[in-house]
Coordinates of C-alpha atoms and ligand atoms in Angstrom, one line a residue:
X1 CA -18.8 27.5 26.0
X2 CA -21.4 24.9 25.7
X3 CA -20.0 21.2 24.4
X4 CA -22.6 21.8 21.4
X5 CA -20.3 24.2 20.1
X6 CA -17.4 22.3 20.0
X7 CA -18.2 18.5 19.4
X8 CA -18.2 16.5 16.3
X9 CA -21.5 14.7 15.4
X10 CA -21.4 11.2 14.4
X11 CA -23.8 12.0 11.5
X12 CA -21.6 14.4 9.9
X13 CA -18.7 12.2 10.3
X14 CA -20.5 9.3 8.5
X15 CA -22.4 11.7 6.1
X16 CA -21.6 10.5 2.4
X17 CA -21.2 13.6 1.3
X18 CA -18.8 14.9 3.7
X19 CA -16.7 11.8 3.2
X20 CA -17.0 12.2 -0.6
X21 CA -15.9 15.7 -0.1
X22 CA -12.5 14.5 1.2
X23 CA -11.9 12.4 -1.9
X24 CA -10.5 12.8 -5.1
X25 CA -12.7 12.5 -8.4
X26 CA -13.7 8.9 -8.8
X27 CA -15.4 7.8 -11.7
X28 CA -17.2 9.1 -14.9
X29 CA -20.6 9.4 -15.1
X30 CA -23.2 7.8 -17.7
X31 CA -23.2 4.6 -16.5
X32 CA -27.0 3.8 -15.7
X33 CA -28.6 5.8 -12.7
X34 CA -26.7 9.2 -12.5
X35 CA -27.4 10.2 -8.8
X36 CA -26.8 13.6 -8.4
X37 CA -27.2 13.8 -4.7
X38 CA -24.1 11.4 -4.6
X39 CA -21.7 13.6 -6.3
X40 CA -19.6 11.6 -8.7
X41 CA -17.1 14.0 -9.0
X42 CA -15.6 14.7 -5.5
X43 CA -15.8 17.9 -4.1
X44 CA -13.0 19.5 -2.7
X45 CA -12.6 20.1 0.8
X46 CA -12.4 23.9 0.3
X47 CA -15.8 24.0 -1.5
X48 CA -17.1 22.5 1.4
X49 CA -15.5 25.2 3.6
X50 CA -16.4 28.0 0.9
X51 CA -20.1 26.3 1.3
X52 CA -20.1 26.8 5.0
X53 CA -18.5 30.6 4.9
X54 CA -21.3 31.5 2.3
X55 CA -24.0 30.6 4.8
X56 CA -22.9 33.1 7.0
X57 CA -25.6 35.4 7.1
X58 CA -28.3 33.0 7.7
X59 CA -26.0 31.2 10.4
X60 CA -25.6 34.3 12.0
X61 CA -29.3 35.1 11.9
X62 CA -30.1 31.7 13.3
X63 CA -27.4 29.9 15.2
X64 CA -25.9 32.9 17.0
X65 CA -29.5 33.7 18.5
X66 CA -30.3 30.1 19.7
X67 CA -27.1 30.0 21.1
X68 CA -27.6 33.4 22.7
X69 CA -30.9 32.0 24.0
X70 CA -29.6 28.9 25.3
X71 CA -26.4 30.6 27.1
X72 CA -26.7 30.1 30.8
X73 CA -30.1 28.5 30.9
X74 CA -29.9 25.4 33.3
X75 CA -33.6 24.4 32.9
X76 CA -34.9 23.5 29.8
X77 CA -38.8 24.6 30.2
X78 CA -41.8 25.6 28.2
X79 CA -40.9 29.4 28.6
X80 CA -37.6 28.3 26.5
X81 CA -39.4 26.7 24.0
X82 CA -41.9 29.6 23.6
X83 CA -38.9 31.9 23.2
X84 CA -37.1 29.2 20.6
X85 CA -40.7 29.6 18.7
X86 CA -40.4 33.2 18.1
X87 CA -37.0 32.8 17.2
X88 CA -37.5 30.5 14.8
X89 CA -40.7 32.4 13.5
X90 CA -38.5 35.6 13.3
X91 CA -35.8 33.3 11.1
X92 CA -38.2 32.6 8.6
X93 CA -39.2 28.9 9.2
X94 CA -42.4 29.7 9.1
X95 CA -45.6 28.5 11.0
X96 CA -45.7 25.0 10.0
X97 CA -42.0 23.9 10.5
X98 CA -41.9 25.5 13.4
X99 CA -44.7 24.1 15.3
X100 CA -43.4 20.7 14.1
X101 CA -40.3 21.4 15.6
X102 CA -41.8 22.7 18.8
X103 CA -44.1 19.8 19.0
X104 CA -41.6 17.5 19.0
X105 CA -39.2 19.3 21.6
X106 CA -42.2 19.4 23.9
X107 CA -42.7 15.7 23.5
X108 CA -39.2 15.1 24.3
X109 CA -39.3 17.5 27.4
X110 CA -42.3 15.8 28.6
X111 CA -40.2 12.5 28.7
X112 CA -37.7 14.1 29.9
X113 CA -35.1 13.4 27.6
X114 CA -34.3 17.0 27.2
X115 CA -32.5 18.2 30.5
X116 CA -29.7 20.3 29.2
X117 CA -29.0 23.0 26.6
X118 CA -26.7 20.4 24.9
X119 CA -29.5 17.7 24.6
X120 CA -32.0 20.4 23.4
X121 CA -29.5 21.6 20.6
X122 CA -28.9 18.0 19.2
X123 CA -32.5 17.6 19.2
X124 CA -33.1 20.7 17.3
X125 CA -30.3 19.9 14.7
X126 CA -32.4 16.2 14.3
X127 CA -35.7 18.2 13.7
X128 CA -34.2 20.5 11.2
X129 CA -32.3 17.7 9.4
X130 CA -36.0 15.6 9.4
X131 CA -37.9 18.5 7.8
X132 CA -35.4 19.0 5.0
X133 CA -34.8 15.0 4.5
X134 CA -37.7 14.3 2.0
X135 CA -36.3 16.9 -0.1
X136 CA -32.9 15.3 -0.6
X137 CA -33.8 13.2 -3.7
X138 CA -31.8 11.6 -6.3
X139 CA -31.7 13.3 -9.9
X140 CA -32.2 10.5 -12.5
X141 CA -31.4 11.4 -15.9
X142 CA -31.5 7.8 -16.9
X143 CA -35.0 7.6 -18.4
X144 CA -35.1 10.2 -20.9
X145 CA -32.7 11.4 -23.4
X146 CA -32.3 14.2 -23.8
X147 CA -33.6 15.1 -20.2
X148 CA -35.3 18.3 -20.7
X149 CA -35.3 20.8 -18.0
X150 CA -37.3 24.0 -18.1
X151 CA -36.2 26.5 -15.8
X152 CA -38.5 29.0 -14.5
X153 CA -39.1 31.6 -11.9
X154 CA -39.4 35.6 -11.4
X155 CA -37.1 38.3 -12.4
X156 CA -33.5 37.8 -11.7
X157 CA -34.3 34.6 -9.2
X158 CA -30.9 33.6 -10.5
X159 CA -32.4 31.4 -13.7
X160 CA -29.5 32.0 -16.2
X161 CA -26.8 31.9 -13.8
X162 CA -28.2 28.5 -12.4
X163 CA -28.3 27.3 -15.8
X164 CA -24.5 28.3 -16.4
X165 CA -23.4 26.7 -13.0
X166 CA -25.6 23.5 -13.5
X167 CA -24.5 23.1 -16.9
X168 CA -20.7 23.2 -15.8
X169 CA -21.6 20.7 -13.2
X170 CA -23.4 18.2 -15.5
X171 CA -20.5 18.5 -18.3
X172 CA -18.1 17.6 -15.4
X173 CA -19.8 14.3 -14.6
X174 CA -19.4 13.7 -18.6
X175 CA -22.7 14.3 -19.9
X176 CA -23.6 16.0 -23.2
X177 CA -25.6 19.1 -22.0
X178 CA -26.9 21.6 -24.4
X179 CA -28.4 24.9 -23.5
X180 CA -31.8 26.8 -24.9
X181 CA -31.9 30.3 -25.0
X182 CA -35.8 30.6 -24.1
X183 CA -36.0 34.0 -22.7
X184 CA -36.4 35.9 -26.0
X185 CA -37.9 39.0 -23.7
X186 CA -35.3 40.6 -21.8
X187 CA -32.6 42.6 -24.0
X188 CA -29.0 40.7 -23.6
X189 CA -30.9 37.9 -22.0
X190 CA -29.7 35.5 -25.1
X191 CA -26.1 37.0 -25.1
X192 CA -26.2 36.2 -21.2
X193 CA -27.0 32.6 -22.0
X194 CA -24.4 32.4 -24.9
X195 CA -21.5 33.3 -22.7
X196 CA -22.3 30.7 -20.2
X197 CA -22.4 28.1 -23.5
X198 CA -19.0 29.5 -24.4
X199 CA -17.3 29.7 -20.9
X200 CA -18.5 26.2 -20.4
X201 CA -17.9 25.3 -24.2
X202 CA -21.5 24.0 -24.7
X203 CA -23.8 24.4 -27.7
X204 CA -26.7 26.9 -27.4
X205 CA -29.5 27.2 -29.3
X206 CA -30.8 30.8 -29.8
X207 CA -32.5 33.0 -31.9
X208 CA -32.9 36.7 -31.5
X209 CA -34.5 38.8 -29.0
X210 CA -38.4 38.8 -29.6
X211 CA -38.7 35.4 -31.3
X212 CA -41.3 33.0 -30.2
X213 CA -40.3 31.5 -27.0
X214 CA -41.9 28.1 -27.5
X215 CA -40.5 27.8 -31.1
X216 CA -37.3 28.1 -30.0
X217 CA -37.2 25.4 -27.4
X218 CA -38.8 23.4 -29.6
X219 CA -36.0 23.8 -32.1
X220 CA -33.8 23.3 -29.2
X221 CA -35.3 19.9 -28.2
X222 CA -35.3 18.8 -32.0
X223 CA -31.6 19.6 -32.1
X224 CA -30.7 18.1 -28.8
X225 CA -32.2 15.0 -30.1
X226 CA -30.1 15.1 -33.4
X227 CA -27.2 15.5 -31.6
X228 CA -27.7 12.8 -28.8
X229 CA -27.3 15.0 -26.0
X230 CA -28.3 13.7 -22.5
X231 CA -29.5 17.0 -21.0
X232 CA -31.4 20.3 -22.5
X233 CA -31.4 23.0 -20.1
X234 CA -34.0 25.6 -21.2
X235 CA -34.0 29.3 -20.0
X236 CA -37.2 31.1 -19.7
X237 CA -37.9 34.7 -19.1
X238 CA -38.6 36.0 -15.6
X239 CA -41.9 36.6 -14.9
X240 CA -44.3 37.6 -11.8
X241 CA -46.3 34.7 -10.6
X242 CA -49.4 37.0 -10.7
X243 CA -49.2 37.8 -14.3
X244 CA -52.0 35.4 -15.7
X245 CA -50.7 35.9 -19.5
X246 CA -47.2 35.3 -18.6
X247 CA -47.9 31.8 -16.9
X248 CA -50.3 31.2 -20.0
X249 CA -46.7 31.4 -22.2
X250 CA -45.3 29.1 -19.9
X251 CA -48.4 26.8 -20.0
X252 CA -47.9 26.9 -23.9
X253 CA -44.1 26.1 -23.7
X254 CA -44.5 23.4 -21.7
X255 CA -47.2 21.9 -24.0
X256 CA -45.1 22.9 -27.1
X257 CA -42.0 21.0 -25.2
X258 CA -44.2 17.9 -24.9
X259 CA -44.9 17.9 -28.6
X260 CA -41.3 18.1 -29.4
X261 CA -40.7 15.0 -27.1
X262 CA -42.9 12.6 -25.4
X263 CA -42.6 13.5 -21.6
X264 CA -40.8 16.6 -21.9
X265 CA -40.1 18.7 -20.1
X266 CA -38.9 16.2 -17.5
X267 CA -38.1 18.6 -15.0
X268 CA -40.0 21.9 -14.3
X269 CA -37.8 23.6 -11.9
X270 CA -38.9 26.8 -10.0
X271 CA -35.5 29.0 -9.3
X272 CA -36.0 30.7 -5.9
X273 CA -34.2 33.5 -4.5
X274 CA -33.9 32.6 -0.7
X275 CA -33.8 36.0 0.0
X276 CA -36.9 37.0 -0.7
X277 CA -38.0 35.1 2.5
X278 CA -41.6 34.3 2.7
X279 CA -42.9 35.3 -0.5
X280 CA -41.2 32.7 -1.8
X281 CA -43.9 30.1 -0.5
X282 CA -46.3 32.2 -2.4
X283 CA -44.3 32.3 -5.9
X284 CA -44.3 28.4 -5.1
X285 CA -47.7 28.0 -4.5
X286 CA -48.9 30.1 -7.9
X287 CA -46.3 28.4 -10.4
X288 CA -46.8 25.0 -9.1
X289 CA -50.6 25.5 -9.6
X290 CA -50.1 26.9 -13.0
X291 CA -47.4 24.2 -14.1
X292 CA -46.8 21.9 -11.5
X293 CA -43.4 22.2 -10.6
X294 CA -41.6 19.3 -10.3
X295 CA -38.2 20.4 -8.3
X296 CA -36.4 23.2 -7.0
X297 CA -33.2 25.2 -6.8
X298 CA -32.7 27.7 -4.0
X299 CA -30.5 30.6 -5.2
X300 CA -28.5 33.4 -3.1
X301 CA -28.2 31.3 0.3
X302 CA -25.1 33.2 0.7
X303 CA -26.2 36.7 0.5
X304 CA -29.4 36.5 2.9
X305 CA -30.2 36.1 6.4
X306 CA -33.4 34.7 5.4
X307 CA -32.1 31.1 4.3
X308 CA -34.9 29.7 7.0
X309 CA -37.5 29.9 4.5
X310 CA -35.7 26.4 3.0
X311 CA -37.5 24.7 6.3
X312 CA -40.8 26.6 5.4
X313 CA -40.9 25.5 1.9
X314 CA -39.7 21.7 2.5
X315 CA -42.3 21.4 5.1
X316 CA -45.1 22.5 2.6
X317 CA -44.4 21.2 -0.3
X318 CA -41.8 18.4 0.2
X319 CA -40.7 18.8 -3.6
X320 CA -36.8 17.6 -4.5
X321 CA -34.4 20.4 -4.0
X322 CA -31.7 19.0 -6.3
X323 CA -29.4 22.1 -5.7
X324 CA -28.9 25.1 -3.8
X325 CA -26.7 28.5 -4.8
X326 CA -24.3 29.7 -2.5
X327 CA -22.5 32.3 -4.6
X328 CA -21.9 33.8 -8.1
X329 CA -19.0 31.7 -8.5
X330 CA -19.4 28.8 -11.2
X331 CA -18.6 26.5 -8.5
X332 CA -21.2 27.7 -6.4
X333 CA -23.9 25.2 -6.8
X334 CA -24.1 22.5 -4.6
X335 CA -26.2 19.2 -4.6
X336 CA -28.5 19.4 -1.9
X337 CA -27.8 17.4 1.4
X338 CA -30.0 18.0 4.3
X339 CA -27.2 16.9 6.8
X340 CA -24.7 19.2 5.1
X341 CA -27.0 22.6 5.1
X342 CA -28.1 22.0 8.6
X343 CA -24.6 21.7 9.9
X344 CA -23.9 24.5 7.6
X345 CA -26.0 26.4 9.8
X346 CA -25.4 25.0 13.4
X347 CA -21.7 25.5 14.2
X348 CA -21.4 21.8 14.5
X349 CA -17.7 21.4 15.4
X350 CA -16.8 20.8 11.7
X351 CA -15.6 24.4 11.1
Ligands
GTP401 N1 -24.8 35.7 -4.6 C1 -25.2 35.2 -5.3 N2 -25.6 35.6 -6.7 C2 -26.6 34.8 -7.3 C3 -26.6 33.6 -7.1 N3 -27.2 33.2 -8.4 C4 -27.7 33.9 -9.1 N4 -26.9 35.1 -8.6 C5 -26.9 36.9 -9.0 O1 -28.2 37.0 -9.3 C6 -28.1 38.0 -10.3 C7 -29.6 37.5 -11.3 O2 -29.2 36.2 -11.9 P1 -29.9 36.0 -13.1 O3 -29.1 34.7 -13.6 O4 -29.6 36.5 -14.3 O5 -31.1 35.5 -13.2 P2 -32.4 35.5 -13.8 O6 -33.5 34.7 -12.9 O7 -32.1 34.9 -15.4 O8 -33.2 36.6 -14.4 P3 -34.2 37.1 -15.5 O9 -33.2 36.7 -16.8 O10 -33.9 38.7 -15.6 O11 -35.3 36.8 -15.1 C8 -27.0 38.1 -11.2 O12 -26.3 39.2 -11.0 C9 -26.5 36.6 -10.8 O13 -25.1 37.0 -10.7 C10 -26.3 32.9 -6.0 O14 -26.2 31.8 -5.5 N5 -25.6 33.8 -5.0
MG402 MG1 -32.3 35.2 -16.9

């Protein structure tokens, strides 16, 4: 077996996220800047293991194929890189991210810096981390109170579930969280959010199905201000990015939120189902054009082999990915960390 399947990476050892995972809870939140990519509440080791297990499908698609490709290879040459290129594209990394990776590896080969499969593996890992790192940003809630999050995306992407998980996460950090049932369209959508509110013991501002979404959200901002909430998470109805009238409705919601509170919404967060692969790029492009998406949450990375799409998205848009969803459990929302993610894919040894 290659040593790359056994050894421990120095970056993993030094990674703040990995270190934090070994610790007990450390301090309450709400002291100045809150940097959510440096989890204030320590994540238990078991959660990290579950994260890795949950990435299994993408890992199989990706790592196993790379390992098979390298198996028995003595020479790292252009022919091998050509095969790797095909593999990366088929793993949903997209043309742009793939080209950048292959170009970097080609230069390394020219400099005679890649002489064996282990070196190639390490260089690939590094290139993947480099692509994701610009998306690992701090979620700073200290500038606005309440910080209003508008959660958008297509039907079934995971918006409401993500709000449930995110509200649990934020509350656990000592934040005062309120939910707003802006999906007044789909039957039982209001009740679904209310159930999350009840589970997490959080207030939910809601009206009946059929009410005007913008006015529900206007009222919710008013209520969040009156109750001094730190964060308002606003759900919206799922919509296809190519339905103009539905995108117009979102623009109206954005305008109305700005009237309720200058600067709101402070985050326009697109919730993307990673399982849809390349179509995610189209969705992001359309939602971005219409509204100016400020951040992303990728969901369902557990149930898909198409998780490679995250690299395509990162390379093309470089938007913050604050969290990723890796399951339906309330704890299956993780602050996004580039090294942790890549090492969850490549079997680096910490497994
Ligand atoms: N496996 C897995 N399932 C998820 C994840 N996130 C959400 N789901 C599931 O995806 C399904 C749809 O989730 P919702 O939260 O209702 O999606 P939505 O975007 O609010 O859907 P609409 O309100 O219909 O637009 C539910 O069965 C969730 O449990 C995830 O990270 N992993
Ligand atoms: Mg929903």
